[in-house]
Amino acid sequence: MTELLRPSLRGFGTSIFSTVTEQANAAGAINLAQGFPDFEPPDALVNAASEALHAGLHQYAPSIGDPVLREAIAGHQKAAYGLDVDPVTDVTVTAGASEAITATLLALLEPGDEVVLVEPCYDLYPYAVVAAGGVPVYVPTSFPDFALDLDRLAAAVTDRTRVIIVNTPTNPTGQLLSAAEIRALGELADRHDAYLISDEVYEHLTYDGTPHLPVAADEACRDRTVTVSSVSKTFSATGWRIGWAVAPPALSAAVRSVHQFVTFTAPTPLQRAAGVMIDQAGTGDYYATLTAEYTERRDILLAALDGLDLEIGRPAGTYFVMTRYDGDDVGYVRDLIATRRVAAIPGSAFYYDGRTGPGRGLVRFAFCKRAETLRAAGERLRHS
Ligand code: GLN
């Protein structure tokens, strides 16, 4: 079916999330595979969207984004991380973080430029790199701590490197980049004149008091980093497709050049609602409540997995638990769906360079689900 697709893109096949969700639905399985909440976003967000729809916000927003949302994002970066961000020159609103990442790659890469990716990584990154004409260079990390091997990283980053993509907190590992890792990334980028894309969509999902460290807060990274985030995870609205890229003016100008010709702008009323919600979240206990609720969900899932034939990683962030099975993860997940009617993602799907290596046996479970959903999954895992 993909004979019309460019040969360089055919190997990526169908997204693992679509594939497993389809299998889960067909089997009547509880979907702990695809990361989407099965609960409602905050009322304040939905009400703000309703108000925006009734206030006549139906036409294009400015291409760079609704001013209320850009101000809110800049305010958030200052309040949460002490970062000075100019809402006029440094913030671009996009159709989800996915567009922000793809637009940045399209903006920065010439054919043949290398992009360093840390494995395991989200499936969009290698695809977008190849689609933009780039060449992925992978730095693998391993269960359970998935620490960056700084020597391997240094060997991967060369003068051919145009971009390094990182994701912290990291999907699918649940780990966070440390200050030392971020500094090393910045020094390498600086030495080789490369740019950083830091996908921080899980910035508000961290546990046990582990702080999220924004890459752009490091001096070595500040002038070279495009920070990407979105409403999807923080406000439980993955279908809204509202994301953003925050970067110094010259980098933002490059991203904006592509964005204006890809989507021109993201949905206007949803942008406004996101702006209202971010402002409101900043003045109350929204983020603390989110952390508390997700900590409970994580602990229910960890308890549900305890005692199975899996080694369990403890996530410091994101809404994923990474586990390891002593065998083939693809077969394990197939059996899990068929016999226990619980779906997860085979972790080798997040490795692109040698799937039999450190990805073999990894199984990712998502806990962005109601407590009762997670408990029901636990029951099924135990009795079947
Ligand atoms: N980001 C989500 C995950 O990792 C799902 C993304 C998707 O469905 N494309 O599960």
Coordinates of C-alpha atoms and ligand atoms in Angstrom, one line a residue, residues 15-18 21 32-36 98 122-124 171-172 201-202 232-233 238 241 319-320 345 350 364 366 368, ligand 1:
S15 CA 2.9 4.0 13.7
I16 CA 3.1 1.4 16.5
F17 CA 0.5 3.4 18.4
S18 CA -2.1 3.0 15.6
T21 CA -4.5 0.4 19.6
L32 CA -2.3 0.9 28.4
A33 CA -0.4 1.2 25.1
Q34 CA -1.2 4.5 23.5
G35 CA -0.6 7.5 25.8
F36 CA -3.9 9.3 25.9
S98 CA 4.7 17.3 16.6
Y122 CA 9.5 8.6 20.1
D123 CA 8.7 7.4 16.6
L124 CA 8.1 10.8 15.1
N171 CA 9.1 8.9 26.4
P172 CA 9.3 5.9 26.7
V201 CA 5.9 17.9 26.7
Y202 CA 6.0 15.9 30.0
S232 CA -1.6 17.5 25.4
K233 CA -0.1 16.1 28.6
T238 CA -4.1 15.2 23.3
R241 CA -3.2 19.7 18.8
Y319 CA 3.1 8.7 32.2
F320 CA 4.9 5.6 31.2
I345 CA 3.8 -1.2 23.6
F350 CA 11.4 2.7 20.0
R364 CA 6.0 0.1 27.9
A366 CA 0.9 4.0 30.0
C368 CA -2.6 8.2 31.9
Ligands
GLN1 N1 2.7 10.2 22.5 C1 1.8 9.1 22.7 C2 2.6 7.8 23.2 O1 3.8 7.8 23.2 C3 1.0 8.6 21.6 C4 1.2 9.3 20.3 C5 0.4 8.8 19.1 O2 -0.5 8.1 19.3 N2 0.9 9.1 18.0 O3 1.9 6.9 23.6

